[in-house]
Short mmCIF file of C-alpha atoms and ligand atoms in Angstrom, two decimals:
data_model
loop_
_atom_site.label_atom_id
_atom_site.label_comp_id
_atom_site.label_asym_id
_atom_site.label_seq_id
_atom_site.Cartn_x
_atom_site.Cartn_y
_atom_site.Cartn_z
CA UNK A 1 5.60 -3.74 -11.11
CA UNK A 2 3.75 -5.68 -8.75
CA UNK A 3 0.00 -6.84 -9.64
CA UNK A 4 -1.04 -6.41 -5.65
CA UNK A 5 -3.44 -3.79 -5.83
CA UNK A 6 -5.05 -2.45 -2.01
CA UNK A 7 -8.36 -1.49 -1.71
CA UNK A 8 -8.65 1.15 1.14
CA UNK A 9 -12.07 2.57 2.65
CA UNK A 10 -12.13 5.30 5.26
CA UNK A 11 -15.03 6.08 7.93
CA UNK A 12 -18.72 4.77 8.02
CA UNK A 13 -17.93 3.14 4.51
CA UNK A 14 -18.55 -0.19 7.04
CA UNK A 15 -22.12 0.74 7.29
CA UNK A 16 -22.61 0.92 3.49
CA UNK A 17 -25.98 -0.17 2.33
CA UNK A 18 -27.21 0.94 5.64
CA UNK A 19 -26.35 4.52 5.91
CA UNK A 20 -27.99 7.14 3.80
CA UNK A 21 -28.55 4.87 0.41
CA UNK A 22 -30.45 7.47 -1.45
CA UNK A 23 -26.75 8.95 -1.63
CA UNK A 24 -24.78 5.60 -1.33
CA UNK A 25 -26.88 2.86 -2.44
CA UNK A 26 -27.94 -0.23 -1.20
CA UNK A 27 -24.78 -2.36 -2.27
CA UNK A 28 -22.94 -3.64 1.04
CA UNK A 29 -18.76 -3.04 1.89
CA UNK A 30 -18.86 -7.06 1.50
CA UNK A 31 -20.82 -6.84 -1.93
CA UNK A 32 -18.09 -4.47 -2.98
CA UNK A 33 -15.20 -6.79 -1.56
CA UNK A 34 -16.91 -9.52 -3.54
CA UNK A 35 -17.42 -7.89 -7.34
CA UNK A 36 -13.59 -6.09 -6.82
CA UNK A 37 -12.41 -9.65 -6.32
CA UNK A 38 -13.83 -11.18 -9.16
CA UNK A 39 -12.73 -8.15 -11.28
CA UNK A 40 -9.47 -9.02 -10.08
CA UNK A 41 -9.03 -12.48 -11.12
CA UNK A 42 -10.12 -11.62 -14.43
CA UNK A 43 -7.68 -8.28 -14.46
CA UNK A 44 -4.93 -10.99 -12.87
CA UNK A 45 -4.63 -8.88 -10.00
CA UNK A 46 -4.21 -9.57 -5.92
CA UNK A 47 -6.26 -7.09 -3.86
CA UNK A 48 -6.04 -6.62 -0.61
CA UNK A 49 -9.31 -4.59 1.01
CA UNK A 50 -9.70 -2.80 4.15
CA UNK A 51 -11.93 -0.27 5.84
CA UNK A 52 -11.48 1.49 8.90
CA UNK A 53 -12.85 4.26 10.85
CA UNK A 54 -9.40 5.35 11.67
CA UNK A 55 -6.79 7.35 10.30
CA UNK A 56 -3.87 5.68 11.20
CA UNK A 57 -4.60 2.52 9.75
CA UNK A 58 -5.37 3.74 6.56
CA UNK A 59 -2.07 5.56 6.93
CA UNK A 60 0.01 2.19 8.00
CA UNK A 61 -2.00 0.37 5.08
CA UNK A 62 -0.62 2.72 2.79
CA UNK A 63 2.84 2.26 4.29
CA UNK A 64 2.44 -1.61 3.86
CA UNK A 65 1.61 -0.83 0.26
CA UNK A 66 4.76 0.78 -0.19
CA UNK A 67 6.77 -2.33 0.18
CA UNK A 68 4.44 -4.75 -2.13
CA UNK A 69 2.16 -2.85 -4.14
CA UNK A 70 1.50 -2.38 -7.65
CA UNK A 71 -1.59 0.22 -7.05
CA UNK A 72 -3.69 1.59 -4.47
CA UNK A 73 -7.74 2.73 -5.14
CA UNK A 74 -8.86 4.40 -2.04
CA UNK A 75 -11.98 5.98 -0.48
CA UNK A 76 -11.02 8.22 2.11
CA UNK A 77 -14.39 9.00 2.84
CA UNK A 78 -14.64 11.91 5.14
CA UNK A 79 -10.65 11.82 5.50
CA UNK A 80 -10.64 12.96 2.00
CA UNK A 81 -11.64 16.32 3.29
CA UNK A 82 -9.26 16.69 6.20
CA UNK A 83 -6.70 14.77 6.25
CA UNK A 84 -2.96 15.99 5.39
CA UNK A 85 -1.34 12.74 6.92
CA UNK A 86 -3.41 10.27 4.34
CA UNK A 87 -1.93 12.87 1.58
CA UNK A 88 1.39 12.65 3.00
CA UNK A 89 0.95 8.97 3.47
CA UNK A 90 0.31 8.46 -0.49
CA UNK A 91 3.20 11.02 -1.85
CA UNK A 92 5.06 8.22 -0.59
CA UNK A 93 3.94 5.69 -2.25
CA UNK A 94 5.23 5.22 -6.33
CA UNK A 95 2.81 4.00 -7.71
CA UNK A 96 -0.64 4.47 -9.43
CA UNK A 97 -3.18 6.02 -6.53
CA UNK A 98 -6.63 6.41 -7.93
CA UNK A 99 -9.30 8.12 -5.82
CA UNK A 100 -12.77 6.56 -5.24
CA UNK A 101 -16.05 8.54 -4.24
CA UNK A 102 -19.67 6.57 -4.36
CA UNK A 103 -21.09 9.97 -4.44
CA UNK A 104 -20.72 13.13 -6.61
CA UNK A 105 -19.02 15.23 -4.33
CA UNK A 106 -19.25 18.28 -6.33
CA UNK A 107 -22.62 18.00 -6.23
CA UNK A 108 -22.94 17.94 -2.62
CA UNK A 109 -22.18 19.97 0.80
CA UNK A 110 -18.98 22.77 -0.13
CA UNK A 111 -16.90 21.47 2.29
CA UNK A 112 -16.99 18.07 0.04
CA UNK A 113 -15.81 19.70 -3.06
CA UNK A 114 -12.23 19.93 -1.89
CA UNK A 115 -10.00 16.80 -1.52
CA UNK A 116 -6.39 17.05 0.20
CA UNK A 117 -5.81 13.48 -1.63
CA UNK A 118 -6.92 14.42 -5.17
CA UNK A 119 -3.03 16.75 -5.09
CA UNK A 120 -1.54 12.89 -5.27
CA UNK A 121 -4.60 10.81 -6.84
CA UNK A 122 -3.37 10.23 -10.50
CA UNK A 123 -7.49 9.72 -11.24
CA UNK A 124 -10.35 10.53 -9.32
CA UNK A 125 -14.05 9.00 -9.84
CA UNK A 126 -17.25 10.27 -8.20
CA UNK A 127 -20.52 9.56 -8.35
CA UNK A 128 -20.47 6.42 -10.42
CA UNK A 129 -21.98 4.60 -7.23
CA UNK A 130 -20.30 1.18 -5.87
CA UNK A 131 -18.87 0.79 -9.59
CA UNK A 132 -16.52 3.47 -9.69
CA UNK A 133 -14.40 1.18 -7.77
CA UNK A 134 -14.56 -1.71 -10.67
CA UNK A 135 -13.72 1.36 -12.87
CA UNK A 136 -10.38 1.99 -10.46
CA UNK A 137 -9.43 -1.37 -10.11
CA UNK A 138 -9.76 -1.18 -14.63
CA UNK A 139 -7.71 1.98 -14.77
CA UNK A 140 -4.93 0.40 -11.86
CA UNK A 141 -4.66 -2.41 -14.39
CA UNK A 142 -4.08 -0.28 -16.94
CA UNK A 143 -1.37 1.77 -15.74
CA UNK A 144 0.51 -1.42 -13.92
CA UNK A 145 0.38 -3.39 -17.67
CA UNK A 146 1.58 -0.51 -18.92
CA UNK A 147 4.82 0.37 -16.61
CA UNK A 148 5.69 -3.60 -17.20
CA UNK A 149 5.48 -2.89 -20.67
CA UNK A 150 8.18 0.06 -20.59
C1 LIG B 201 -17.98 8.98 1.35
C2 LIG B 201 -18.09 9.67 2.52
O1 LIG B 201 -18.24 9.02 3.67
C3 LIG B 201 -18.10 11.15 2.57
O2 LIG B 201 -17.53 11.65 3.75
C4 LIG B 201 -17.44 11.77 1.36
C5 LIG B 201 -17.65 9.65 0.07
C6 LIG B 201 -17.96 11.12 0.08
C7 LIG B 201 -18.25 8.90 -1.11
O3 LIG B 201 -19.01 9.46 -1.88
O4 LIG B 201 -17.90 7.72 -1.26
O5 LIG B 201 -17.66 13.15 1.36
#
């Protein structure tokens, strides 16, 4: 299995470090990009990492995936909540998906507790902060080493 993992962040995740940090810290997107990429090397594992504030890109990302990747983490942000066409996006994709939230949903707003994309995420992390995504890329690692192994 491939060791090119993509990193995918969904809406307003740009102005991280800006927007509401008593709930998403101060860490920046780019601060992120930097300490998943140095995980990476050490892991031995491409990333590619994206954001974007809309849906379909996120959707042909995941598409792109499909042809070369090994794993996807993703933080759909507010798509996690809404969107059936990210979900259906990622049920076709064969590989490890694991789901990234900065936040502790559960602990938040009711309409945040329910994710369309945790009915394909094979692991879900929330409210870990900016490092649930070094946890991700640990887990994607995991479960790639382990299919090469089989
Ligand atoms: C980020 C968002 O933008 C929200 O819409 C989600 C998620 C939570 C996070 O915690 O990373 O509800």
């Amino acid at each position: 299995m491939s060791h090119l993992v993509y990193v995918l962040n969904g809406p307003n995740l740009n102005l991280l470090g800006k927007r509401q940090p008593h709930i998403y810290g101060h860490e920046t997107l780019a601060d992120v990009e930097r300490d998943c990429r140095a995980l990476a090397t050490e892991l031995g594992l491409d990333l590619r990492f994206h954001q974007s504030n809309r849906e379909y890109e996120l959707i042909d990302w995941i598409h792109e995936a499909r042809e070369t990747a090994g794993g996807i983490v993703i933080n759909p942000a507010a798509f996690t909540h809404t969107s059936v066409a990210i979900l259906d996006a990622l049920n076709a994709f064969d590989a490890p998906v694991i789901e990234v939230h900065i936040s502790n949903v559960h602990k938040r707003e009711e309409f945040r507790h329910h994710s369309f994309v945790s009915r394909r995420a094979d692991g879900v992390i929330a409210g870990f902060g900016t490092q649930g995504y070094l946890l991700a890329l640990r887990r994607v690692a995991r479960l790639i080493a382990e299919k090469n192994t089989e």
